[in-house]
PDB file of C-alpha atoms in Angstrom:
ATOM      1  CA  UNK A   4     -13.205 151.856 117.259  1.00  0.00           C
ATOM      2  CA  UNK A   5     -13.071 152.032 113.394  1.00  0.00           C
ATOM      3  CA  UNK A   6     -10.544 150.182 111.177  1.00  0.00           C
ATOM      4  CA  UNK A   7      -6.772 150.710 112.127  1.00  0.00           C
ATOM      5  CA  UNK A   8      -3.002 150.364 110.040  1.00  0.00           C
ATOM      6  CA  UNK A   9      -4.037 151.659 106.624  1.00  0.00           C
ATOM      7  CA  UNK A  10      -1.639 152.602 103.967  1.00  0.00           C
ATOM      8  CA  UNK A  11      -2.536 154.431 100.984  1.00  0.00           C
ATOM      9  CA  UNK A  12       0.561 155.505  98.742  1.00  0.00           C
ATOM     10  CA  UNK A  13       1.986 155.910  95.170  1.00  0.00           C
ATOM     11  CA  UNK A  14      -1.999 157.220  93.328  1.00  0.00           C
ATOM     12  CA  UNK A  15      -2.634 160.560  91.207  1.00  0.00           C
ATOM     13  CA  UNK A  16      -6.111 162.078  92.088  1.00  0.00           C
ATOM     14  CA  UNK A  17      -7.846 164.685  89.307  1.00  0.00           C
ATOM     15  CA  UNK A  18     -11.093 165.188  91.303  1.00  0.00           C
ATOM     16  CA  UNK A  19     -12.500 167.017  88.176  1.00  0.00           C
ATOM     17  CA  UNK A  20     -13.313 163.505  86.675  1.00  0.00           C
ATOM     18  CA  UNK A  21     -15.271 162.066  89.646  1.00  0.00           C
ATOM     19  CA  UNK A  22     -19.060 163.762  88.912  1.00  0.00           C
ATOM     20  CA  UNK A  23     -20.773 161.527  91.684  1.00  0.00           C
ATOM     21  CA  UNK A  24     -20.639 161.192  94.971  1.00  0.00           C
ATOM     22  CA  UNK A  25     -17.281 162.247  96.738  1.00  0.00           C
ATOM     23  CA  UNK A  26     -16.892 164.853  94.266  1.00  0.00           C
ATOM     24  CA  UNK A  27     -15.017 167.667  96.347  1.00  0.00           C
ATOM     25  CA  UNK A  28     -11.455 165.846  97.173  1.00  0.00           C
ATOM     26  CA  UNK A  29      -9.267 162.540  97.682  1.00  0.00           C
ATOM     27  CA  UNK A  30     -10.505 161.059 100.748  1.00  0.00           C
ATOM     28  CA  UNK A  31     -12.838 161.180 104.218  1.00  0.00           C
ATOM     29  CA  UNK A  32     -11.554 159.334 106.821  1.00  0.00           C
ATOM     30  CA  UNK A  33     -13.338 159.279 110.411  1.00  0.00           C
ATOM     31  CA  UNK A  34     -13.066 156.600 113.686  1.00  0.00           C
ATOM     32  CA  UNK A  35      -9.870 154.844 112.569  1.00  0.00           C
ATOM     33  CA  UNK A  36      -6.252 155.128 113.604  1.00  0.00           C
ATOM     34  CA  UNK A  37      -2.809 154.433 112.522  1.00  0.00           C
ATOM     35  CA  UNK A  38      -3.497 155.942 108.827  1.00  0.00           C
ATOM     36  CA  UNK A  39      -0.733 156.746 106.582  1.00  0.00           C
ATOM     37  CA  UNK A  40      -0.984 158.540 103.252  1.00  0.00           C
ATOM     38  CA  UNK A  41       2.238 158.988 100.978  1.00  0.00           C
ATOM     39  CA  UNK A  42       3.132 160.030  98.191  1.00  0.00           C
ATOM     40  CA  UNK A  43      -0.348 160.991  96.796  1.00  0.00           C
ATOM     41  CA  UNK A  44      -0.762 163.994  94.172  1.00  0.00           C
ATOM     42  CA  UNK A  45      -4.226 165.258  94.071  1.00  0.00           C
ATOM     43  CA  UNK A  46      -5.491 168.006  92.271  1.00  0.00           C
ATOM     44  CA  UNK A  47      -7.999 169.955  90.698  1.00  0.00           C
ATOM     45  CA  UNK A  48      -9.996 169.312  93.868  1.00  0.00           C
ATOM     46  CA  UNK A  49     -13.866 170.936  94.348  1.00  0.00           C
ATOM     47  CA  UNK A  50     -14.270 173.433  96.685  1.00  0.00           C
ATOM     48  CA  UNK A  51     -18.008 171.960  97.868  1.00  0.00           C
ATOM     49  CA  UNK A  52     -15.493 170.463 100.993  1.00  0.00           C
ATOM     50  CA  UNK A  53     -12.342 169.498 101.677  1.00  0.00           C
ATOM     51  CA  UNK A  54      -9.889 167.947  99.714  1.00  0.00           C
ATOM     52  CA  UNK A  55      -9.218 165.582 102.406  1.00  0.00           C
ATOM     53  CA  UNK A  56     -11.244 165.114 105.359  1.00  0.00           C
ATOM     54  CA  UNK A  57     -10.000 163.955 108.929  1.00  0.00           C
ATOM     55  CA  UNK A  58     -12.454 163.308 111.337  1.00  0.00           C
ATOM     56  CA  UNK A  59     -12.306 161.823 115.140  1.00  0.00           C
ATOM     57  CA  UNK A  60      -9.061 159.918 113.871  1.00  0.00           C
ATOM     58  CA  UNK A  61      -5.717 158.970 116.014  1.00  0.00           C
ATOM     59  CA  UNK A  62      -1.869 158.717 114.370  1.00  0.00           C
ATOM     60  CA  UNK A  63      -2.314 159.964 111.051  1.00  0.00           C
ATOM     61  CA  UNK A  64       0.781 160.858 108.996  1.00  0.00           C
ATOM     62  CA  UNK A  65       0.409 162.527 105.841  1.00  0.00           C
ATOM     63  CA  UNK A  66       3.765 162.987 104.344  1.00  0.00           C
ATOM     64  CA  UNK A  67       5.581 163.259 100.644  1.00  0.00           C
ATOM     65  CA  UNK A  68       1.838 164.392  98.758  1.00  0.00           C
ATOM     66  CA  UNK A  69       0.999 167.139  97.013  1.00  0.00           C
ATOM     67  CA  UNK A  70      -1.976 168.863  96.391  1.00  0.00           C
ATOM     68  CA  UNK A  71      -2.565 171.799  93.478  1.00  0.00           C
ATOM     69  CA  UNK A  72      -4.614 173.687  91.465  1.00  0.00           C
ATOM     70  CA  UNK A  73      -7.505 173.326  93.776  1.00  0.00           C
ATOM     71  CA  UNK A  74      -9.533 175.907  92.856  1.00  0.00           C
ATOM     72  CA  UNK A  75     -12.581 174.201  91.053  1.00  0.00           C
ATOM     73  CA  UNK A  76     -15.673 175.069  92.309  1.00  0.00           C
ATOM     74  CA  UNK A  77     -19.245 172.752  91.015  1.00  0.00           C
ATOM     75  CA  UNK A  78     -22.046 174.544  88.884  1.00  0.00           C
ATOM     76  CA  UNK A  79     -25.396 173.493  89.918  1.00  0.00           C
ATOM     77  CA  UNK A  80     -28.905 173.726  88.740  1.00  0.00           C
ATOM     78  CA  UNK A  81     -31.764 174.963  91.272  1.00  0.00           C
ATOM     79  CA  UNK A  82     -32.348 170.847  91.810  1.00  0.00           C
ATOM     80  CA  UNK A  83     -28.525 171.038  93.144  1.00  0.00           C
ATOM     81  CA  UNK A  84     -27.647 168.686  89.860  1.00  0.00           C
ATOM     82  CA  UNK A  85     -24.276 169.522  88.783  1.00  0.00           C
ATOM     83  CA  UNK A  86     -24.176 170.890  84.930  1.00  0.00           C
ATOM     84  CA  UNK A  87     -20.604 171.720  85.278  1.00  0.00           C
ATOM     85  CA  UNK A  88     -17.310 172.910  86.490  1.00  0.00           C
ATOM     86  CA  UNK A  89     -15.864 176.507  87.111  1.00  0.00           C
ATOM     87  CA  UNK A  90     -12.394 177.932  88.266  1.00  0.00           C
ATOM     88  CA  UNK A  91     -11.717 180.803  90.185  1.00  0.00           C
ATOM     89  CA  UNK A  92      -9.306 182.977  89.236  1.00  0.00           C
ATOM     90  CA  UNK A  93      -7.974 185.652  91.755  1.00  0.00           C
ATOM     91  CA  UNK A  94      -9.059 188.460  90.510  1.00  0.00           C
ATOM     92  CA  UNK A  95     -13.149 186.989  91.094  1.00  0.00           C
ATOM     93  CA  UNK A  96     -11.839 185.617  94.241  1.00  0.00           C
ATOM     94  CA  UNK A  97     -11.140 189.337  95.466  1.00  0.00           C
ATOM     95  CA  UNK A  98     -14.636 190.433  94.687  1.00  0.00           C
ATOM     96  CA  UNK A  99     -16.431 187.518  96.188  1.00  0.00           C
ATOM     97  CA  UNK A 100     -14.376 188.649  99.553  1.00  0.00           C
ATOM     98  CA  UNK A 101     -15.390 192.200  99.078  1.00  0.00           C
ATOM     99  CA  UNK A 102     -18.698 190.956  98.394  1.00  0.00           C
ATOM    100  CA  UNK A 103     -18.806 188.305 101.376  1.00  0.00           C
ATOM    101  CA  UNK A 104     -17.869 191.661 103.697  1.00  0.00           C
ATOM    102  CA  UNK A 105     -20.271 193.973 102.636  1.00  0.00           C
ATOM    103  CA  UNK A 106     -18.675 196.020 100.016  1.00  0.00           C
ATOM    104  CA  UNK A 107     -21.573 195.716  97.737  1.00  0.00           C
ATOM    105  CA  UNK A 108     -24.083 195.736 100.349  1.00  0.00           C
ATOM    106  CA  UNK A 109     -26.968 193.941  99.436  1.00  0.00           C
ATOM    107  CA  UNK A 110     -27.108 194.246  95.619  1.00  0.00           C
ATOM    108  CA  UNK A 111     -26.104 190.769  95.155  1.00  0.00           C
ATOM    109  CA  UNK A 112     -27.327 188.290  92.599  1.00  0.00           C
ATOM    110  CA  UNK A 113     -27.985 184.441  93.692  1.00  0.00           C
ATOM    111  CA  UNK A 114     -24.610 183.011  92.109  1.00  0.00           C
ATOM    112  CA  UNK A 115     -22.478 185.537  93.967  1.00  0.00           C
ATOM    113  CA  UNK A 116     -24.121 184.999  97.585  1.00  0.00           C
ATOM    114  CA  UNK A 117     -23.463 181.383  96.916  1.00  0.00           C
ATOM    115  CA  UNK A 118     -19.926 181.982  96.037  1.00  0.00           C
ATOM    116  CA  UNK A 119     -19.349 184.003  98.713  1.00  0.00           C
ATOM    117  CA  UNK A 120     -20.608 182.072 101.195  1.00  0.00           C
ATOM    118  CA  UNK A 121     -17.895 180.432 103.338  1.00  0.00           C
ATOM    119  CA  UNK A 122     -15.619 181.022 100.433  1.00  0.00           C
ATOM    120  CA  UNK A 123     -12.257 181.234 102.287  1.00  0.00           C
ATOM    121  CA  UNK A 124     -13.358 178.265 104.897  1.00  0.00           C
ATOM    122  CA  UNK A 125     -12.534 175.479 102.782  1.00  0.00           C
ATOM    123  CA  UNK A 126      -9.084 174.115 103.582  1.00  0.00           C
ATOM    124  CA  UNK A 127      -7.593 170.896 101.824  1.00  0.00           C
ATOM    125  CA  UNK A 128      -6.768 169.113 104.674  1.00  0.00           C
ATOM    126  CA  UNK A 129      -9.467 169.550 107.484  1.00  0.00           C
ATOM    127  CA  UNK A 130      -8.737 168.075 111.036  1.00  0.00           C
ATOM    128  CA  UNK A 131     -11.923 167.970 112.966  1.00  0.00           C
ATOM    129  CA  UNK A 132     -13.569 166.129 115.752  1.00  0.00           C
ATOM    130  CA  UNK A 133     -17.002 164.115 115.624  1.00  0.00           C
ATOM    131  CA  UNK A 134     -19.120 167.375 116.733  1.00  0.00           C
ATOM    132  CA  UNK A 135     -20.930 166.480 119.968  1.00  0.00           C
ATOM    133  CA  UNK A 136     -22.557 169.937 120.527  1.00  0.00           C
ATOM    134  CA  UNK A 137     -23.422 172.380 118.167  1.00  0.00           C
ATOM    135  CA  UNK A 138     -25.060 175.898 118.432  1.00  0.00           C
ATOM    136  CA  UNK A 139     -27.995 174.943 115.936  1.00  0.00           C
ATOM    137  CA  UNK A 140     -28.340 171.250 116.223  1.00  0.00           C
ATOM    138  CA  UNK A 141     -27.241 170.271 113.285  1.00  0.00           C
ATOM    139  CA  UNK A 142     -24.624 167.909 112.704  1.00  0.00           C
ATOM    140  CA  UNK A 143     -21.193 169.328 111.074  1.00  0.00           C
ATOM    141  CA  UNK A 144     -18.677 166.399 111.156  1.00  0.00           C
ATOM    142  CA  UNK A 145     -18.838 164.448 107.743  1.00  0.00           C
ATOM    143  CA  UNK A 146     -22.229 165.557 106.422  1.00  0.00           C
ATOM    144  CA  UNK A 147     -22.494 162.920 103.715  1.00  0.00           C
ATOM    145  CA  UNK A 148     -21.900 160.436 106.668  1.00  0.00           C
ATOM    146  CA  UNK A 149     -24.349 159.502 109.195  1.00  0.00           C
ATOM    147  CA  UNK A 150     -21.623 160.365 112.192  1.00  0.00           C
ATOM    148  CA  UNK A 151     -22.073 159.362 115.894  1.00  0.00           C
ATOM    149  CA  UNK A 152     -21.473 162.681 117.129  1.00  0.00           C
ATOM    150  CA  UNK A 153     -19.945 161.710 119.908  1.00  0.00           C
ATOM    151  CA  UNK A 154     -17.392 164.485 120.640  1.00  0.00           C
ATOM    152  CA  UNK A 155     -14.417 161.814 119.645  1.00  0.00           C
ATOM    153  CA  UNK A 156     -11.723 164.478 118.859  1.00  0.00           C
ATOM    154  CA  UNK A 157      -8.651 163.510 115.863  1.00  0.00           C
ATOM    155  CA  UNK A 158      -5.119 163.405 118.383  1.00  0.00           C
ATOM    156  CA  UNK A 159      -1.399 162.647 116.656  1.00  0.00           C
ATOM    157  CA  UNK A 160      -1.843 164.201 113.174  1.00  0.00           C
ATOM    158  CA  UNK A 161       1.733 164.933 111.199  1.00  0.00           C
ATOM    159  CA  UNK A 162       1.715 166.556 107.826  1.00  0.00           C
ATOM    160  CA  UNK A 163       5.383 166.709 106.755  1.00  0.00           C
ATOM    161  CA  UNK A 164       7.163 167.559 103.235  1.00  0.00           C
ATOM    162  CA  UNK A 165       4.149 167.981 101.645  1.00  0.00           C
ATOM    163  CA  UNK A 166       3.513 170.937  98.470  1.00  0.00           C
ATOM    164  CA  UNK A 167      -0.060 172.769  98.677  1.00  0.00           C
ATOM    165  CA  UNK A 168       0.091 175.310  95.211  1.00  0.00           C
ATOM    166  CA  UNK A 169      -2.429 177.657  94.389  1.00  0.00           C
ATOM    167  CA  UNK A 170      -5.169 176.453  96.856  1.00  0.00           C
ATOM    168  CA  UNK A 171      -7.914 178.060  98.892  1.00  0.00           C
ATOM    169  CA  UNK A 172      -5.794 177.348 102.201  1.00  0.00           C
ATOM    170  CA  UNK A 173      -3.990 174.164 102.803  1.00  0.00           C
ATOM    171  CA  UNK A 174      -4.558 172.963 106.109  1.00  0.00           C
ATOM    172  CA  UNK A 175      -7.063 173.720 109.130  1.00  0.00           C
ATOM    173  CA  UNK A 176     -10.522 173.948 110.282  1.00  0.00           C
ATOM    174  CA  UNK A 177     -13.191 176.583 109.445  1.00  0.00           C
ATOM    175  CA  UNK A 178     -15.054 175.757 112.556  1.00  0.00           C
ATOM    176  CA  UNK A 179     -14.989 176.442 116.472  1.00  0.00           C
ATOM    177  CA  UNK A 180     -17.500 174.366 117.492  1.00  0.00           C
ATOM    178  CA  UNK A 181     -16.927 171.141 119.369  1.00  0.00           C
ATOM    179  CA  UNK A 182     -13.964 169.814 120.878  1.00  0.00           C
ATOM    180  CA  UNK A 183     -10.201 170.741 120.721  1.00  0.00           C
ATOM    181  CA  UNK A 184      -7.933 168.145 118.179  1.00  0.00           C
ATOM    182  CA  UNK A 185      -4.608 167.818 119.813  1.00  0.00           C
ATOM    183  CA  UNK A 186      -0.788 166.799 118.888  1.00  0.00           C
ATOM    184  CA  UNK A 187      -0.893 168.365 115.391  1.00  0.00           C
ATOM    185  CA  UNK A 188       2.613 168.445 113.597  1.00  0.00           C
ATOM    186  CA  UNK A 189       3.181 170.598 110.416  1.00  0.00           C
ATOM    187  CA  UNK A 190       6.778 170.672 109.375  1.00  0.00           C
ATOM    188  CA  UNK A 191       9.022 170.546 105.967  1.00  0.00           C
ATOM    189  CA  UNK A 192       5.921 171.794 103.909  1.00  0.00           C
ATOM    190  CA  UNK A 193       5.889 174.194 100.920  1.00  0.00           C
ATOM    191  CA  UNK A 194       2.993 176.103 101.426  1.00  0.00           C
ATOM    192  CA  UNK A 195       2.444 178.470  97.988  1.00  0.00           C
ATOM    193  CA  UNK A 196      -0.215 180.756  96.366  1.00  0.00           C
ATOM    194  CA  UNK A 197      -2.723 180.322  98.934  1.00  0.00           C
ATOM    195  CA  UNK A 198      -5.529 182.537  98.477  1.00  0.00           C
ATOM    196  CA  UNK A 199      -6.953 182.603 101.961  1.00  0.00           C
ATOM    197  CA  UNK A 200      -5.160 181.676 105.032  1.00  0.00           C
ATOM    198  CA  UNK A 201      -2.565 179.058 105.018  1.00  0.00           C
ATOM    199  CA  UNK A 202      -2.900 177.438 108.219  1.00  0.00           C
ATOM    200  CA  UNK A 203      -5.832 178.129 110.346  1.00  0.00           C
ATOM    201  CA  UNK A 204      -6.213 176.013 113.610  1.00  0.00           C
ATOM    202  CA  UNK A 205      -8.031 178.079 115.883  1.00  0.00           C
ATOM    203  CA  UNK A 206      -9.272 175.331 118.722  1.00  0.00           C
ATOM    204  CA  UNK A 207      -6.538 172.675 119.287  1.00  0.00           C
ATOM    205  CA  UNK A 208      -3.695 172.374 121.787  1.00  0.00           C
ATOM    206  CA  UNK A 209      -0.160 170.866 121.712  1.00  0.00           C
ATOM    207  CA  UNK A 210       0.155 172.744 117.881  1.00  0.00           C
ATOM    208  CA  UNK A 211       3.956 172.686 116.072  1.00  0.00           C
ATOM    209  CA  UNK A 212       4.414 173.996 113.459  1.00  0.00           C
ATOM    210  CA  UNK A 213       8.262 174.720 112.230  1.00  0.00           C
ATOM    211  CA  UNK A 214      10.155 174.469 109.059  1.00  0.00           C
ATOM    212  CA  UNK A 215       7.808 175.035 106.501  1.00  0.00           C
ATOM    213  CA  UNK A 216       8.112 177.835 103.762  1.00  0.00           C
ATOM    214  CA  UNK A 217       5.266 180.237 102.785  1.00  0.00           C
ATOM    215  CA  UNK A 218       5.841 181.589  99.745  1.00  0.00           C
ATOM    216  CA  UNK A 219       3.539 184.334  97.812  1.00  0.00           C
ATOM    217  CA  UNK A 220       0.294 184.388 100.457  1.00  0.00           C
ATOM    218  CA  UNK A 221      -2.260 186.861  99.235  1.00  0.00           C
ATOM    219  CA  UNK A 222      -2.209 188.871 102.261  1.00  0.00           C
ATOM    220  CA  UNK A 223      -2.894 192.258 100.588  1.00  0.00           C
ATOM    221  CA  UNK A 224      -4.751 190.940  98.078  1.00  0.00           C
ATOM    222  CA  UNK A 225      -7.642 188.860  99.505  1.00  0.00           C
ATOM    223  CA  UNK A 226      -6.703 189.121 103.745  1.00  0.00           C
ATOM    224  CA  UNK A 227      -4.981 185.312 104.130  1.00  0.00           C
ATOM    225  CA  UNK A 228      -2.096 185.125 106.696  1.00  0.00           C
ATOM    226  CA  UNK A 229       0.451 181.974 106.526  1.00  0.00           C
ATOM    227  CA  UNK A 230      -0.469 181.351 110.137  1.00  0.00           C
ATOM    228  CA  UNK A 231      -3.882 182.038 112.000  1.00  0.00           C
ATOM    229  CA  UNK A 232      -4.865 181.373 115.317  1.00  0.00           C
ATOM    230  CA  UNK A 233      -6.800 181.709 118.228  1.00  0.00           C
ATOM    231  CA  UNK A 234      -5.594 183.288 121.210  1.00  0.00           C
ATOM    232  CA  UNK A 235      -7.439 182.794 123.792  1.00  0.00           C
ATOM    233  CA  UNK A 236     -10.673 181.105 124.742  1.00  0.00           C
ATOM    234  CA  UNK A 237     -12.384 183.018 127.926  1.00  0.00           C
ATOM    235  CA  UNK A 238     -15.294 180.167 128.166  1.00  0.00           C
ATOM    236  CA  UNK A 239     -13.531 177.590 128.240  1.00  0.00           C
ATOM    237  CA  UNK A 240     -10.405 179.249 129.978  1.00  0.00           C
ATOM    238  CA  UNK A 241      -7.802 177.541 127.884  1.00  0.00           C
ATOM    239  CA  UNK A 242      -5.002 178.827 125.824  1.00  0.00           C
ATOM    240  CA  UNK A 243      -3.816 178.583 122.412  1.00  0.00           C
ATOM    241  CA  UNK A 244      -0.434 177.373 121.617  1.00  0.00           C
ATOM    242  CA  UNK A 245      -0.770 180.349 119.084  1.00  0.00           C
ATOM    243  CA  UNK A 246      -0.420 182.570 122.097  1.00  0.00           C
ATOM    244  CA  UNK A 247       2.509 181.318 123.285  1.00  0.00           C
ATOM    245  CA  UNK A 248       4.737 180.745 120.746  1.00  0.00           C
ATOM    246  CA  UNK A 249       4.445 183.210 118.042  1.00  0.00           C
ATOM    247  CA  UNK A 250       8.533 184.074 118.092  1.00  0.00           C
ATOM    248  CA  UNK A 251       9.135 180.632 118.026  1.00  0.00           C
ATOM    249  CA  UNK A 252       6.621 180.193 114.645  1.00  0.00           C
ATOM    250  CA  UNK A 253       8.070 183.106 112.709  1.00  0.00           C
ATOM    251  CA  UNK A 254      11.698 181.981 113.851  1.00  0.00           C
ATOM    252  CA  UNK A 255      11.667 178.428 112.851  1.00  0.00           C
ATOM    253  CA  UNK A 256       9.734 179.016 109.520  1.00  0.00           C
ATOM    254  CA  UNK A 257      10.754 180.670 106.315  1.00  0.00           C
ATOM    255  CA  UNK A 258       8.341 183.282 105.138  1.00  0.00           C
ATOM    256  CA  UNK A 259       9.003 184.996 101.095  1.00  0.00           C
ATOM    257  CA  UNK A 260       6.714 187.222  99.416  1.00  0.00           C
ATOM    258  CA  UNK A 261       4.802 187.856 102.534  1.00  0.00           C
ATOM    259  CA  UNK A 262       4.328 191.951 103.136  1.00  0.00           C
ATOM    260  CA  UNK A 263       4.620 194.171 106.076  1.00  0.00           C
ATOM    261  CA  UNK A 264       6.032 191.228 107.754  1.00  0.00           C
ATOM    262  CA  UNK A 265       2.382 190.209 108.354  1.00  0.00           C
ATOM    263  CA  UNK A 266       3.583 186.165 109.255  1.00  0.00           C
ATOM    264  CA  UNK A 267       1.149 184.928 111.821  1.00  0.00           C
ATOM    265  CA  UNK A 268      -2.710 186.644 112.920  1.00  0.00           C
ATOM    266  CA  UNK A 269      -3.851 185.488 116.985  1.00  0.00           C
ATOM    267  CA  UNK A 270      -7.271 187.003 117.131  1.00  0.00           C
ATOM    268  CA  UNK A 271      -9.373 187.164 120.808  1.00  0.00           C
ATOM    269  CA  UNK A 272     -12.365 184.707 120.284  1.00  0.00           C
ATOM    270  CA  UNK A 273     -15.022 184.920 123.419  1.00  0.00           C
TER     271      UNK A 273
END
């Protein structure tokens, strides 16, 4: 029961200039409905988070933005003060994978284990719910927010002719924990030089996602797929849309520079 009918059009965002609070992206948005963002160019963003943040929200359109060069990461001190800014390149970005899966086995200094950590789970557009359960306790929705946590899921999201250049991945959710988000439309975006997956969402249901273009995704490079998804869920004895319509995805979507014709992953989560 947050705020409802916002519009937030025609802005530029360089998220290298804001040093305080909200540091890693554009917005957070969480218990509201009937949001729409257009025409919004953001870049530069931090990966600490997201670029943009949706949590527990209903009717969101997100349309006519663009989002690039978001591949700034913060430089802390041991106090978690930040001294500075860094950008991966992907040539580092390849080691911190091989790193992050054991290539270098333990022989790893401080900065690379941080840098490596979660490295490919930061998307620019996160859709999430307001975590009711979690496997540790701890609260994951909106961490700089004091969040209800009261499972309240985000339903009716559209993200249409939108660009996402040289990012981490443009749009999903790192996390299965929680409930599922549901009605999620992707359609007439350019989706380009993502280093990591390009769309992961692994726990939702009524998923579309047609007409979009993926151009140069770093599959053989660094291991990101245009499309991921989860197939099926035994606990919880639901199944993915990803299941079910994988002709339909790589029919209705126009896929260049991707190798071995390596379009969409569905991996068995249990």
């Amino acid at each position: 029961n947050g705020s409802s009918n916002i519009t937030i059009k025609n802005m530029s965002m360089n998220c290298t200039t804001n040093n305080k609070y909200y540091r890693n992206g554009f917005m957070y948005a969480a218990h509201a409905e009937k949001l729409t963002i257009s025409n919004i160019d953001v870049k530069n963003a931090l990966y600490d988070g997201h670029a943009f943040q949706i949590t527990a929200m209903n009717d969101v359109i997100i349309e006519k933005s663009t989002f690039k060069d978001c591949l700034y990461y913060a430089i802390k001190d041991d106090d978690g003060k930040i001294t500075g800014y860094g950008k991966y390149n992907r040539g580092a970005l390849k080691k911190y994978h091989e790193i992050d899966n054991g290539k270098y086995g333990n022989n790893r200094s401080k900065d690379e284990q941080e840098i490596s950590k979660n490295l490919f789970s930061k998307e620019i557009i996160q859709i999430e719910p307001d975590y009711k359960e979690t496997d540790n306790g701890k609260t994951f929705a909106l961490p700089t927010i004091k969040m209800s946590n009261d499972g309240t899921v985000s339903k009716n999201v559209t993200i249409r002719y939108c660009t996402f250049s040289n990012v981490m991945r443009a749009i999903g959710n790192h996390s299965n924990r929680g409930g599922r988000c549901h009605i999620i439309k992707i359609y007439h975006n350019n989706i380009n030089n993502t280093v990591g997956h390009s769309i992961v969402l692994s726990k939702n249901k009524k998923v579309y996602i047609a007409a979009n273009t993926f151009d140069n995704i770093s599959i053989d490079n660094i291991g990101g797929y245009p499309i991921y998804g989860v197939k099926y869920l035994v606990k919880n004895k639901w199944e993915s849309p990803f299941g079910k319509s994988i002709d339909y995805m790589k029919k209705n979507n126009v896929f260049s520079n991707v190798k071995n014709g390596r379009k969409i992953k569905t991996v068995t989560v249990w």
